[in-house]
Coordinates of C-alpha atoms in Angstrom, one line a residue:
X1127 CA -20.3 26.7 55.5
X1128 CA -16.9 25.2 54.6
X1129 CA -15.0 27.5 56.4
X1130 CA -16.9 26.6 59.6
X1131 CA -15.1 23.5 60.0
X1132 CA -11.8 25.0 59.6
X1133 CA -9.6 25.6 62.9
X1134 CA -8.3 28.9 63.6
X1135 CA -4.5 29.2 64.0
X1136 CA -3.5 28.2 67.8
X1137 CA -0.7 30.9 67.8
X1138 CA -3.1 33.7 66.7
X1139 CA -5.6 32.7 68.9
X1140 CA -2.9 33.3 71.7
X1141 CA -2.3 36.7 70.6
X1142 CA -5.9 37.7 70.5
X1143 CA -6.0 36.2 74.1
X1144 CA -3.1 38.0 75.2
X1145 CA -4.0 41.4 73.4
X1146 CA -7.1 41.2 75.4
X1147 CA -5.7 40.9 78.8
X1148 CA -3.1 43.5 78.0
X1149 CA -6.2 46.1 77.1
X1150 CA -7.2 45.5 80.3
X1151 CA -4.2 46.2 81.8
X1152 CA -2.8 42.9 82.7
X1153 CA 0.7 42.4 82.6
X1154 CA 1.5 39.1 80.2
X1155 CA 5.2 38.1 79.5
X1156 CA 5.2 36.1 76.1
X1157 CA 7.1 33.1 75.2
X1158 CA 4.5 31.8 72.7
X1159 CA 4.8 34.2 69.4
X1160 CA 7.3 33.1 66.7
X1161 CA 8.6 36.6 66.3
X1162 CA 11.8 38.0 66.9
X1163 CA 12.2 41.1 69.3
X1164 CA 14.5 42.9 66.6
X1165 CA 13.2 45.5 64.4
X1166 CA 13.7 45.4 60.8
X1167 CA 17.1 46.7 60.1
X1168 CA 16.9 50.5 59.1
X1169 CA 19.0 50.0 55.8
X1170 CA 15.8 47.8 54.7
X1171 CA 13.3 49.8 55.8
X1172 CA 15.0 52.8 54.1
X1173 CA 14.8 50.9 50.6
X1174 CA 11.1 50.6 51.1
X1175 CA 10.6 54.3 52.0
X1176 CA 12.6 55.4 49.2
X1177 CA 10.6 52.9 46.6
X1178 CA 7.4 54.7 47.7
X1179 CA 8.7 58.3 47.4
X1180 CA 10.0 57.5 44.0
X1181 CA 6.4 56.5 43.0
X1182 CA 6.8 52.5 43.0
X1183 CA 3.5 52.0 44.3
X1184 CA 1.8 50.6 41.7
X1185 CA 0.6 46.9 40.3
X1186 CA 3.3 44.2 39.4
X1187 CA 3.1 41.2 38.1
X1188 CA 1.6 38.5 40.5
X1189 CA 4.7 36.4 39.8
X1190 CA 6.6 39.6 41.6
X1191 CA 8.9 42.3 40.0
X1192 CA 12.0 40.9 38.0
X1193 CA 14.3 42.9 40.6
X1194 CA 12.8 40.3 43.1
X1195 CA 12.9 37.4 41.2
X1196 CA 16.4 37.7 40.1
X1197 CA 17.4 38.7 43.7
X1198 CA 15.7 35.3 44.7
X1199 CA 17.6 33.4 41.8
X1200 CA 21.0 35.0 43.2
X1201 CA 20.3 34.1 46.7
X1202 CA 19.0 30.5 46.1
X1203 CA 22.2 29.5 44.1
X1204 CA 24.6 31.2 46.5
X1205 CA 23.2 30.1 49.9
X1206 CA 20.8 26.7 49.0
X1207 CA 22.7 25.3 46.0
X1208 CA 19.4 25.2 44.0
X1209 CA 19.9 25.7 40.4
X1210 CA 16.7 27.7 39.8
X1211 CA 15.8 30.2 37.1
X1212 CA 13.0 33.1 37.0
X1213 CA 10.6 31.1 35.7
X1214 CA 11.2 28.8 38.8
X1215 CA 10.2 31.6 41.5
X1216 CA 7.4 33.7 42.5
X1217 CA 7.4 36.1 45.4
X1218 CA 4.3 35.4 48.0
X1219 CA 4.3 35.1 52.0
X1220 CA 5.3 32.0 53.2
X1221 CA 2.2 30.9 55.4
X1222 CA 0.0 31.4 52.2
X1223 CA 2.6 29.8 50.1
X1224 CA 2.2 26.4 52.1
X1225 CA -1.6 26.6 51.3
X1226 CA -0.6 27.6 47.1
X1227 CA 1.8 24.6 47.0
X1228 CA -1.0 22.2 48.4
X1229 CA -3.2 23.6 45.7
X1230 CA -0.9 23.5 43.2
X1231 CA -0.5 19.9 43.8
X1232 CA -4.1 19.0 44.5
X1233 CA -5.8 16.0 42.7
X1234 CA -9.1 14.5 43.7
X1235 CA -9.4 12.5 46.8
X1236 CA -5.3 13.1 47.3
X1237 CA -3.5 12.8 50.7
X1238 CA -0.6 14.6 51.8
X1239 CA 1.8 13.4 54.4
X1240 CA 2.4 16.3 57.7
X1241 CA 4.8 15.7 60.2
X1242 CA 3.6 14.9 64.3
X1243 CA 4.6 17.0 66.0
X1244 CA 4.7 20.0 63.4
X1245 CA 3.7 23.3 62.2
X1246 CA 0.0 24.0 61.6
X1247 CA -0.3 22.4 58.1
X1248 CA -3.4 20.5 58.3
X1249 CA -5.8 23.3 58.2
X1250 CA -4.4 24.5 54.8
X1251 CA -4.3 21.1 53.8
X1252 CA -8.1 20.6 54.3
X1253 CA -8.6 24.0 52.6
X1254 CA -6.7 22.6 49.6
X1255 CA -8.9 19.6 49.1
X1256 CA -6.4 17.0 50.7
X1257 CA -6.6 14.7 53.3
X1258 CA -4.0 15.2 56.0
X1259 CA -2.1 12.0 56.9
X1260 CA 0.5 12.0 59.6
X1261 CA 3.7 10.8 60.2
X1262 CA 5.2 10.7 63.6
X1263 CA 8.9 11.5 64.1
X1264 CA 11.5 9.6 66.2
X1265 CA 12.1 10.5 69.8
X1266 CA 14.7 12.9 69.2
X1267 CA 12.4 14.5 66.6
X1268 CA 14.4 13.3 63.6
X1269 CA 12.9 11.8 60.6
X1270 CA 11.7 8.2 60.8
X1271 CA 11.7 7.1 57.0
X1272 CA 10.4 3.9 57.9
X1273 CA 7.5 5.5 59.1
X1274 CA 6.9 7.6 56.2
X1275 CA 7.3 4.7 53.8
X1276 CA 4.8 2.9 55.4
X1277 CA 2.2 6.0 55.4
X1278 CA 2.9 6.1 51.5
X1279 CA -0.3 5.1 49.4
X1280 CA -1.5 5.3 45.8
X1281 CA -3.1 8.8 46.8
X1282 CA -0.4 10.0 48.5
X1283 CA 1.0 13.3 46.3
X1284 CA 3.1 15.4 48.8
X1285 CA 4.5 15.5 51.9
X1286 CA 5.7 18.4 54.2
X1287 CA 9.2 18.7 55.8
X1288 CA 10.3 21.7 58.1
X1289 CA 14.0 21.9 58.6
X1290 CA 14.8 23.7 61.1
X1291 CA 11.5 22.5 62.5
X1292 CA 8.6 24.8 64.4
X1293 CA 7.9 23.4 67.1
X1294 CA 11.1 20.9 68.1
X1295 CA 14.1 23.4 66.6
X1296 CA 15.4 19.9 65.0
X1297 CA 17.2 20.5 61.4
X1298 CA 17.4 17.4 59.4
X1299 CA 20.5 16.0 58.0
X1300 CA 21.8 16.1 54.7
X1301 CA 21.6 12.2 54.8
X1302 CA 18.0 12.0 55.9
X1303 CA 17.0 14.1 53.2
X1304 CA 18.8 12.7 50.8
X1305 CA 16.8 9.3 51.6
X1306 CA 13.6 10.8 51.6
X1307 CA 14.3 12.5 48.3
X1308 CA 14.8 8.8 46.9
X1309 CA 11.7 7.7 48.4
X1310 CA 9.5 10.6 46.9
X1311 CA 11.2 10.6 43.4
X1312 CA 10.7 6.9 43.3
X1313 CA 7.1 7.4 44.1
X1314 CA 6.3 10.5 42.1
X1315 CA 5.9 12.5 45.2
X1316 CA 6.4 16.2 45.8
X1317 CA 8.2 17.4 48.6
X1318 CA 7.0 20.9 50.0
X1319 CA 10.0 22.1 52.1
X1320 CA 9.3 24.7 54.4
X1321 CA 12.6 26.4 55.1
X1322 CA 11.3 29.7 56.9
X1323 CA 14.2 29.2 59.6
X1324 CA 17.2 28.2 57.1
X1325 CA 19.2 31.2 58.5
X1326 CA 18.7 30.5 62.3
X1327 CA 21.0 27.3 62.7
X1328 CA 23.4 27.0 65.3
X1329 CA 25.9 24.3 65.7
X1330 CA 24.9 22.3 62.4
X1331 CA 24.6 23.0 58.7
X1332 CA 21.2 23.7 57.0
X1333 CA 20.5 21.7 53.6
X1334 CA 18.3 22.4 51.2
X1335 CA 16.7 19.4 49.7
X1336 CA 16.1 21.3 46.3
X1337 CA 19.6 21.2 45.7
X1338 CA 19.6 17.5 45.1
X1339 CA 17.8 18.3 41.6
X1340 CA 19.5 19.4 38.8
X1341 CA 16.3 21.7 38.3
X1342 CA 13.4 22.1 40.3
X1343 CA 10.8 18.9 39.8
X1344 CA 9.6 17.2 42.6
X1345 CA 10.9 19.6 45.3
X1346 CA 8.8 22.7 46.2
X1347 CA 10.8 24.9 48.5
X1348 CA 9.0 27.7 50.7
X1349 CA 11.3 30.1 52.0
X1350 CA 10.6 33.6 54.4
X1351 CA 11.9 36.6 55.0
X1352 CA 10.5 37.0 58.4
X1353 CA 12.8 35.3 60.6
X1354 CA 16.2 35.8 58.9
X1355 CA 15.6 40.0 58.3
X1356 CA 13.2 40.5 61.4
X1357 CA 10.2 41.3 58.2
X1358 CA 7.6 39.4 60.3
X1359 CA 4.8 42.0 59.2
X1360 CA 6.4 42.8 55.6
X1361 CA 4.8 39.4 54.9
X1362 CA 7.7 38.8 52.3
X1363 CA 8.5 34.9 51.1
X1364 CA 8.8 33.3 48.0
X1365 CA 8.6 29.7 46.4
X1366 CA 10.8 27.5 44.5
X1367 CA 9.5 25.0 42.1
X1368 CA 9.0 23.9 38.9
X1369 CA 7.5 25.9 36.2
X1370 CA 4.1 24.2 36.3
X1371 CA 3.7 24.6 40.0
X1372 CA 5.0 28.2 39.7
X1373 CA 2.3 28.9 37.2
X1374 CA -0.4 27.4 39.1
X1375 CA 0.5 29.4 41.8
X1376 CA 0.4 32.6 40.1
X1377 CA -3.3 31.8 39.1
X1378 CA -4.1 31.7 43.0
X1379 CA -2.4 35.2 42.9
X1380 CA -4.1 36.5 40.0
X1381 CA -7.5 35.6 41.5
X1382 CA -7.0 36.3 44.9
X1383 CA -4.3 39.0 45.9
X1384 CA -3.3 40.3 42.7
X1385 CA 0.2 41.1 44.0
X1386 CA 2.4 42.2 47.0
X1387 CA 3.1 45.8 47.3
X1388 CA 6.4 46.8 44.9
X1389 CA 8.0 48.8 47.7
X1390 CA 7.6 45.6 49.8
X1391 CA 9.3 43.4 47.1
X1392 CA 12.2 46.1 46.4
X1393 CA 12.9 46.1 50.2
X1394 CA 13.1 42.4 50.3
X1395 CA 15.5 42.3 47.0
X1396 CA 17.5 44.5 48.9
X1397 CA 17.8 42.1 52.1
X1398 CA 18.2 39.2 50.1
X1399 CA 21.1 40.6 48.2
X1400 CA 22.6 42.8 51.2
X1401 CA 21.1 41.2 54.1
X1402 CA 23.7 38.4 55.6
X1403 CA 25.3 41.1 57.9
X1404 CA 22.0 41.4 59.6
X1405 CA 21.3 37.5 60.2
X1406 CA 24.6 37.1 61.6
X1407 CA 24.1 39.5 63.8
X1408 CA 20.5 38.2 64.9
X1409 CA 21.8 34.7 65.1
X1410 CA 24.8 35.2 67.2
X1411 CA 22.0 37.1 69.8
X1412 CA 19.7 34.0 69.4
X1413 CA 22.4 31.3 70.3
X1414 CA 22.6 33.3 73.6
X1415 CA 19.2 33.5 74.5
X1416 CA 19.0 29.7 73.6
X1417 CA 21.6 29.2 76.1
X1418 CA 20.0 30.9 78.6
X1419 CA 16.6 29.3 77.9
X1420 CA 18.4 26.2 78.2
X1421 CA 19.9 27.1 81.9
X1422 CA 16.3 28.3 83.0
X1423 CA 14.5 24.8 81.8
X1424 CA 17.3 22.8 83.6
X1425 CA 16.4 25.0 86.8
X1426 CA 12.9 23.4 86.6
X1427 CA 12.5 20.0 87.8
X1428 CA 9.2 19.3 86.0
X1429 CA 10.9 20.3 82.5
X1430 CA 13.4 18.2 80.6
X1431 CA 14.7 19.1 77.0
X1432 CA 17.2 18.9 74.4
X1433 CA 19.2 21.5 72.7
X1434 CA 17.3 22.5 69.6
X1435 CA 19.7 22.8 66.6
X1436 CA 17.7 25.8 65.0
X1437 CA 14.8 28.2 64.8
X1438 CA 14.3 29.8 68.4
X1439 CA 11.9 27.3 69.7
X1440 CA 12.3 24.9 72.8
X1441 CA 10.0 21.8 72.8
X1442 CA 10.4 20.7 76.6
X1443 CA 8.6 17.6 78.0
X1444 CA 6.9 18.3 81.4
X1445 CA 6.2 15.9 83.9
X1446 CA 3.1 17.2 85.5
X1447 CA -0.3 14.8 84.9
X1448 CA -1.9 17.4 83.1
X1449 CA -3.0 18.3 79.3
X1450 CA -1.0 20.7 77.6
X1451 CA -3.7 22.8 76.7
X1452 CA -4.8 22.8 80.1
X1453 CA -1.4 23.7 81.8
X1454 CA -0.8 26.3 78.9
X1455 CA -3.9 28.1 80.1
X1456 CA -3.0 27.8 83.7
X1457 CA 0.4 29.2 83.3
X1458 CA -1.2 32.0 81.5
X1459 CA -3.9 32.8 84.1
X1460 CA -1.5 32.0 87.0
X1461 CA 1.5 33.3 86.0
X1462 CA 0.9 35.7 83.3
X1463 CA 3.4 33.9 81.1
X1464 CA 1.9 33.0 77.4
X1465 CA 3.2 29.7 76.0
X1466 CA 1.6 27.2 73.5
X1467 CA 0.5 24.0 74.2
X1468 CA 2.2 21.1 72.6
X1469 CA -1.0 19.2 71.7
X1470 CA -1.0 22.4 69.2
X1471 CA 1.4 20.7 67.0
X1472 CA -0.3 17.1 66.7
X1473 CA -1.0 14.3 69.0
X1474 CA 2.4 13.7 69.2
X1475 CA 3.0 16.7 70.8
X1476 CA 0.9 16.1 73.9
X1477 CA 3.0 16.6 77.3
X1478 CA 5.0 19.1 75.9
X1479 CA 5.3 23.3 75.7
X1480 CA 6.7 25.4 73.0
X1481 CA 8.5 27.8 74.4
X1482 CA 10.2 30.7 72.2
X1483 CA 13.5 32.2 73.0
X1484 CA 13.0 35.2 70.1
X1485 CA 12.2 37.3 73.1
X1486 CA 14.5 39.7 75.1
X1487 CA 16.7 38.1 77.8
X1488 CA 15.1 40.0 80.4
X1489 CA 11.6 38.6 79.4
X1490 CA 13.1 35.1 79.4
X1491 CA 14.5 35.3 82.8
X1492 CA 11.4 36.9 84.4
X1493 CA 8.7 34.6 82.4
X1494 CA 10.8 31.2 83.3
X1495 CA 11.4 32.3 87.0
X1496 CA 7.6 32.8 87.2
X1497 CA 6.6 29.5 85.4
X1498 CA 9.1 27.8 87.8
X1499 CA 7.4 29.4 90.7
X1500 CA 4.0 28.3 89.4
X1501 CA 5.1 24.6 88.8
X1502 CA 6.7 24.2 92.0
X1503 CA 4.2 26.0 94.2

């Protein structure tokens, strides 16, 4: 079977391992999962509840309700500078959006450029029928435009960029993205821009590459409500793209999910219109946790890391001569702390661990102290 050849999500595999340990009564501290410790704001939850009570529980268009699509348009114009219309929007959870975008640009024997290190884009690319081709980042995890240009062939149909980055926390500059857009537009290459962490930027500014276009053309922008509004379990997000791409994604939804729950769409519209106050609270708290995490990393002689610009991850390099997969499992077994091996994010991630500071301050302190004790034993 084709799916037998597809790798599972490293994050979810670790989640299952941690849950199994906890079910056996073992205590595990997690710095592995990309999920804020905050709950969804009460106002957003109440909007979904009211929608359900009012009977908003039936099928919607596969594109999403007009209510949420209009809210999406208002939001991307206001916050991202993207000149979109209703026809350029579709409501879809962001992980599925990655796969859907790749399917929408599909052509026979095509290649798609993926960052190394980078999020788990390779399996969706393979599922879509593409051949993944990896481009390395610079030592500071910024875009290496010469490297990208060297990877482009006649079969290259798209490139994925992720800013703020998972796992590195890097935020690409406006200049970098302008140069990337110039390269891709000249070569007729789509840019799939994963901006799931757009609101979690601390000392710089997030820039949406889609704002460079008068109307959506080459850029396919992917957005999520999961991190911005602590709505990870709601599976809420959206795509901004040209009308042809949106219509192709809609075909995928029509033939698979049909639509997303209308009460979730209603609550998402509310969050997009009224949720900036929650984002500010979450961002301020995560900024404090980032500082704490960096302080704890500095206490561990085997670790070295630069301050991440955004998201809620640090990607420290370690000095121990051991593969990252083996180190992560030893830390889990011996210290009771879950981390993610850097090699999960590509060959360039080897020698690193991904540590999330989305957990509580108490968890960060205890977990990092346990890691230090284990590494310095």
